[in-house]
Short mmCIF file of C-alpha atoms in Angstrom, two decimals:
data_model
loop_
_atom_site.label_atom_id
_atom_site.label_comp_id
_atom_site.label_asym_id
_atom_site.label_seq_id
_atom_site.Cartn_x
_atom_site.Cartn_y
_atom_site.Cartn_z
CA MET A 18 205.64 78.87 22.85
CA ASN A 19 207.18 78.83 26.35
CA ALA A 20 208.51 75.33 27.06
CA GLN A 21 208.34 75.62 30.87
CA PHE A 22 204.77 76.88 30.78
CA SER A 23 203.70 74.07 28.46
CA LYS A 24 205.39 71.54 30.75
CA ARG A 25 203.46 72.85 33.77
CA ILE A 26 200.19 72.56 31.86
CA ALA A 27 200.96 68.97 30.88
CA GLU A 28 201.86 68.05 34.48
CA HIS A 29 198.60 69.41 35.91
CA LYS A 30 196.25 68.68 33.01
CA LEU A 31 194.24 66.05 34.89
CA THR A 32 193.43 68.52 37.68
CA LEU A 33 192.12 71.23 35.35
CA SER A 34 188.45 71.89 34.64
CA ASN A 35 187.17 72.61 31.15
CA SER A 36 187.10 76.37 31.79
CA GLU A 37 190.65 76.27 33.16
CA GLN A 38 191.89 74.32 30.13
CA TYR A 39 190.15 76.82 27.87
CA LEU A 40 191.84 79.71 29.70
CA LEU A 41 195.28 78.13 29.36
CA ALA A 42 194.72 77.45 25.66
CA TYR A 43 193.86 81.13 25.24
CA ILE A 44 196.98 82.20 27.15
CA GLU A 45 199.20 79.94 25.05
CA GLU A 46 197.79 81.42 21.86
CA HIS A 47 198.39 84.97 23.11
CA LEU A 48 201.51 84.43 25.19
CA ASP A 49 203.34 87.46 23.77
CA GLU A 50 200.50 89.70 24.98
CA MET A 51 200.72 88.56 28.60
CA PRO A 52 203.39 91.08 29.72
CA GLU A 53 201.07 93.94 28.77
CA ILE A 54 197.74 92.62 29.98
CA SER A 55 196.02 92.98 33.35
CA ILE A 56 194.04 90.24 35.03
CA VAL A 57 190.84 92.21 34.42
CA LYS A 58 191.61 92.60 30.71
CA LEU A 59 192.48 88.91 30.40
CA SER A 60 189.20 88.08 32.10
CA GLU A 61 187.29 90.13 29.51
CA GLN A 62 189.20 88.81 26.49
CA ALA A 63 189.18 85.14 27.51
CA ASN A 64 185.61 85.40 28.81
CA VAL A 65 186.41 83.81 32.17
CA SER A 66 186.23 85.21 35.69
CA THR A 67 189.22 86.65 37.50
CA ALA A 68 188.65 83.95 40.13
CA THR A 69 189.14 81.30 37.44
CA ILE A 70 192.40 82.94 36.40
CA VAL A 71 193.75 82.99 39.96
CA ARG A 72 192.59 79.43 40.66
CA THR A 73 194.18 78.17 37.43
CA MET A 74 197.49 79.86 38.16
CA LYS A 75 197.58 78.38 41.66
CA LYS A 76 196.98 74.91 40.24
CA LEU A 77 200.04 75.41 38.04
CA GLY A 78 202.14 76.36 41.07
CA TYR A 79 202.02 80.16 40.76
CA GLU A 80 200.80 82.43 43.56
CA GLY A 81 198.56 84.31 41.13
CA PHE A 82 198.46 85.95 37.72
CA THR A 83 201.14 88.55 38.55
CA SER A 84 203.38 85.78 39.87
CA PHE A 85 202.83 83.90 36.60
CA LYS A 86 203.93 86.98 34.60
CA HIS A 87 207.06 87.37 36.72
CA HIS A 88 207.99 83.71 36.19
CA LEU A 89 207.25 84.08 32.49
CA LYS A 90 209.63 87.04 32.22
CA GLU A 91 212.36 85.12 34.02
CA GLU A 92 211.95 82.14 31.73
CA GLU A 93 211.91 84.39 28.65
CA GLU A 94 214.67 86.73 29.79
CA HIS A 95 216.13 86.87 26.28
CA ASN A 96 212.86 88.17 24.85
CA PRO A 97 213.15 92.01 24.89
CA ARG A 98 209.39 92.46 25.15
CA PHE A 99 209.28 90.61 28.48
CA ALA A 100 212.39 92.38 29.74
CA ILE A 101 211.23 95.98 29.38
CA MET A 102 207.52 96.13 28.66
CA GLU A 103 206.47 96.92 32.21
CA GLN A 104 209.14 99.61 32.54
CA VAL A 105 207.85 101.93 29.83
CA ASP A 106 204.66 103.86 29.13
CA GLN A 107 202.08 102.95 26.49
CA LYS A 108 203.47 105.16 23.71
CA ILE A 109 206.95 103.71 24.05
CA ARG A 110 205.48 100.22 24.11
CA GLU A 111 203.83 101.03 20.79
CA ALA A 112 207.19 102.13 19.37
CA ILE A 113 208.82 98.88 20.52
CA ILE A 114 206.01 96.79 19.03
CA LYS A 115 206.15 98.78 15.79
CA ASN A 116 209.80 97.86 15.29
CA GLU A 117 209.21 94.27 16.32
CA GLN A 118 206.41 93.95 13.76
CA GLU A 119 208.54 95.42 10.97
CA VAL A 120 211.25 92.83 11.63
CA THR A 121 208.97 89.85 12.22
CA ARG A 122 206.57 90.46 9.35
CA THR A 123 209.40 91.27 6.95
CA ILE A 124 211.05 87.93 7.72
CA GLN A 125 207.70 86.17 7.28
CA MET A 126 207.31 87.76 3.85
CA LEU A 127 210.68 86.55 2.59
CA ASP A 128 210.73 83.82 -0.03
CA SER A 129 213.53 81.24 0.00
CA GLY A 130 213.41 80.96 -3.78
CA THR A 131 214.00 84.70 -4.18
CA ILE A 132 216.98 84.52 -1.82
CA GLU A 133 218.50 81.58 -3.69
CA ASP A 134 217.93 83.14 -7.12
CA ALA A 135 219.50 86.41 -5.96
CA ILE A 136 222.56 84.59 -4.62
CA GLN A 137 223.08 82.73 -7.89
CA LYS A 138 222.66 85.87 -9.99
CA ILE A 139 225.12 87.79 -7.84
CA LYS A 140 227.65 84.95 -7.96
CA ALA A 141 227.42 84.80 -11.74
CA SER A 142 227.79 88.55 -12.24
CA LYS A 143 231.10 90.26 -12.96
CA LYS A 144 230.22 93.35 -10.94
CA ILE A 145 227.50 94.63 -8.63
CA ILE A 146 226.22 98.18 -9.02
CA ILE A 147 224.07 99.51 -6.17
CA PHE A 148 221.77 102.50 -6.64
CA ALA A 149 220.22 104.17 -3.60
CA ARG A 150 219.04 107.59 -2.41
CA GLY A 151 218.45 109.26 0.96
CA PHE A 152 218.64 107.15 4.11
CA SER A 153 218.76 104.01 1.97
CA GLU A 154 222.33 105.00 1.10
CA LEU A 155 223.43 103.83 4.56
CA ILE A 156 222.19 100.32 3.84
CA ALA A 157 223.70 100.44 0.37
CA LYS A 158 227.10 101.41 1.76
CA GLU A 159 227.06 98.49 4.19
CA MET A 160 226.17 96.12 1.35
CA MET A 161 228.94 97.47 -0.87
CA ILE A 162 231.60 97.08 1.82
CA LYS A 163 230.52 93.54 2.72
CA PHE A 164 230.43 92.42 -0.92
CA GLN A 165 233.90 93.87 -1.39
CA LEU A 166 235.13 92.05 1.72
CA MET A 167 233.85 88.83 0.15
CA GLY A 168 235.92 89.51 -2.96
CA LYS A 169 233.10 90.77 -5.16
CA SER A 170 233.54 93.85 -7.34
CA CYS A 171 230.90 96.29 -6.14
CA GLU A 172 230.25 100.01 -6.49
CA LEU A 173 227.63 102.38 -5.10
CA HIS A 174 226.07 105.45 -6.74
CA ASP A 175 223.73 107.88 -4.98
CA ASP A 176 223.84 111.00 -7.18
CA PRO A 177 220.67 111.30 -9.34
CA ASN A 178 222.46 112.46 -12.49
CA ILE A 179 225.18 109.82 -12.19
CA ILE A 180 222.56 107.12 -11.59
CA ARG A 181 220.70 108.12 -14.75
CA SER A 182 223.92 108.23 -16.79
CA ILE A 183 225.61 105.05 -15.57
CA SER A 184 222.44 102.98 -15.81
CA LYS A 185 222.55 103.40 -19.60
CA LYS A 186 226.05 101.89 -19.84
CA ILE A 187 225.91 98.85 -17.58
CA SER A 188 227.02 95.55 -19.10
CA PRO A 189 224.56 92.63 -19.20
CA ASP A 190 227.28 90.67 -17.36
CA ASP A 191 226.79 92.90 -14.30
CA ILE A 192 223.88 93.08 -11.87
CA VAL A 193 222.14 96.11 -10.35
CA ILE A 194 220.70 96.34 -6.84
CA PHE A 195 218.11 99.05 -6.11
CA ILE A 196 217.36 100.04 -2.52
CA SER A 197 214.24 102.17 -2.12
CA LEU A 198 211.63 102.15 0.63
CA ASN A 199 208.75 103.45 -1.51
CA GLY A 200 210.01 101.95 -4.78
CA GLU A 201 209.04 105.06 -6.72
CA THR A 202 212.15 107.30 -6.63
CA PRO A 203 212.18 108.86 -10.15
CA GLU A 204 215.90 108.48 -10.94
CA LEU A 205 215.88 104.89 -9.71
CA VAL A 206 212.80 104.07 -11.77
CA GLU A 207 214.48 105.58 -14.83
CA ALA A 208 217.60 103.53 -14.12
CA ALA A 209 215.50 100.36 -13.77
CA LYS A 210 213.90 101.02 -17.15
CA ASN A 211 217.35 101.46 -18.69
CA CYS A 212 218.47 98.16 -17.16
CA GLN A 213 215.39 96.36 -18.43
CA HIS A 214 215.91 97.81 -21.92
CA ASN A 215 219.56 96.70 -21.97
CA LYS A 216 218.78 93.25 -20.50
CA VAL A 217 220.70 93.93 -17.30
CA SER A 218 219.56 91.83 -14.32
CA SER A 219 218.32 93.78 -11.31
CA ILE A 220 217.26 93.16 -7.72
CA THR A 221 215.12 95.56 -5.69
CA PHE A 222 214.82 95.94 -1.92
CA THR A 223 211.62 97.81 -1.11
CA ALA A 224 208.56 97.96 1.14
CA ASN A 225 206.19 98.60 -1.77
CA ALA A 226 205.27 95.52 -3.77
CA GLU A 227 203.20 97.65 -6.16
CA GLY A 228 205.96 100.19 -6.77
CA LEU A 229 207.51 100.62 -10.20
CA LEU A 230 210.92 99.39 -9.05
CA ALA A 231 209.49 96.08 -7.88
CA GLN A 232 207.63 95.70 -11.17
CA LEU A 233 210.66 96.54 -13.31
CA SER A 234 213.16 94.33 -11.47
CA GLU A 235 213.71 90.62 -12.07
CA LEU A 236 213.75 89.92 -8.35
CA ALA A 237 212.13 91.90 -5.56
CA PHE A 238 212.63 91.62 -1.82
CA VAL A 239 209.53 93.20 -0.28
CA GLY A 240 209.42 94.01 3.41
CA TYR A 241 206.74 95.21 5.80
CA LYS A 242 206.57 98.93 6.56
CA SER A 243 204.46 100.10 9.50
CA SER A 244 201.93 102.85 8.82
CA ILE A 245 203.04 104.57 12.03
CA SER A 246 205.58 107.38 11.72
CA TYR A 247 206.95 109.44 14.59
CA PHE A 248 208.31 112.04 12.15
CA PRO A 249 205.17 112.73 10.06
CA ASP A 250 206.41 116.08 8.74
CA TYR A 251 209.51 114.57 7.15
CA GLU A 252 210.30 111.70 4.79
CA VAL A 253 212.52 109.90 7.27
CA ARG A 254 210.65 106.64 7.73
CA SER A 255 212.54 103.69 9.15
CA ARG A 256 214.53 101.59 6.70
CA LEU A 257 214.50 98.69 9.15
CA PRO A 258 212.73 96.24 6.78
CA LEU A 259 215.27 97.02 4.05
CA GLN A 260 218.12 96.53 6.47
CA VAL A 261 216.75 93.19 7.65
CA MET A 262 216.37 91.87 4.10
CA SER A 263 219.75 93.11 2.90
CA ARG A 264 221.53 91.52 5.86
CA ILE A 265 219.76 88.21 5.30
CA LEU A 266 220.89 88.25 1.66
CA LEU A 267 224.45 89.16 2.63
CA ASP A 268 224.61 86.41 5.26
CA SER A 269 223.11 83.89 2.84
CA TYR A 270 225.58 84.88 0.13
CA ALA A 271 228.49 84.51 2.55
CA ILE A 272 227.28 81.01 3.47
CA ARG A 273 226.97 79.97 -0.17
CA ILE A 274 230.40 81.16 -1.29
CA LYS A 275 232.06 79.26 1.55
#
């Protein structure tokens, strides 16, 4: 919620009619949509006249609805949606919102208990083994380096045959981290079954709660993956939710060990 906007409403509340108060309540509930919306569209969605919108804005000290949006952008200059939304076309807006949703909804889906349990398991392990394939390898490499910088023994494997082989020999004192967007990569699933059979703890980062990896692992970090893909002919979907979750775990781990 925008603090300045709420303050203006409070200051002028006694001068507002019921329809004006209703309009402002609607705007507050949909504040993030205001950069994209026209006065006509707001009139339709809030079921008030455009005259009511203009009159309400003037009571709050704005020259009109457009003036209100300009002030809102200035007050929320650190919000990237307000900074660039009016500068791009509809398709690019959709791409921006897609990425915003993947980050926001992934964070909302995180469970503090899962984070804490993962930290404790990693701390107690002698070594971390990370298994990843495809674009997920980039996230895995970052995790490996950061764990190593924090003094933790950590190794990464991305070759299918090596993953299958090593997963049979991992000590129960170690812990395995799987990174897979769809949670169904065959060699990773096989490795997870080997870990489960040998009582090796495992953590999965995925965007598929129903995937085999999530089901086979002790702990699962599940993020939100948008259904929209701008590369439909290729399996190159964004790993943004996996990156968000892995960084949150790394930051949390760093905090705990200090």
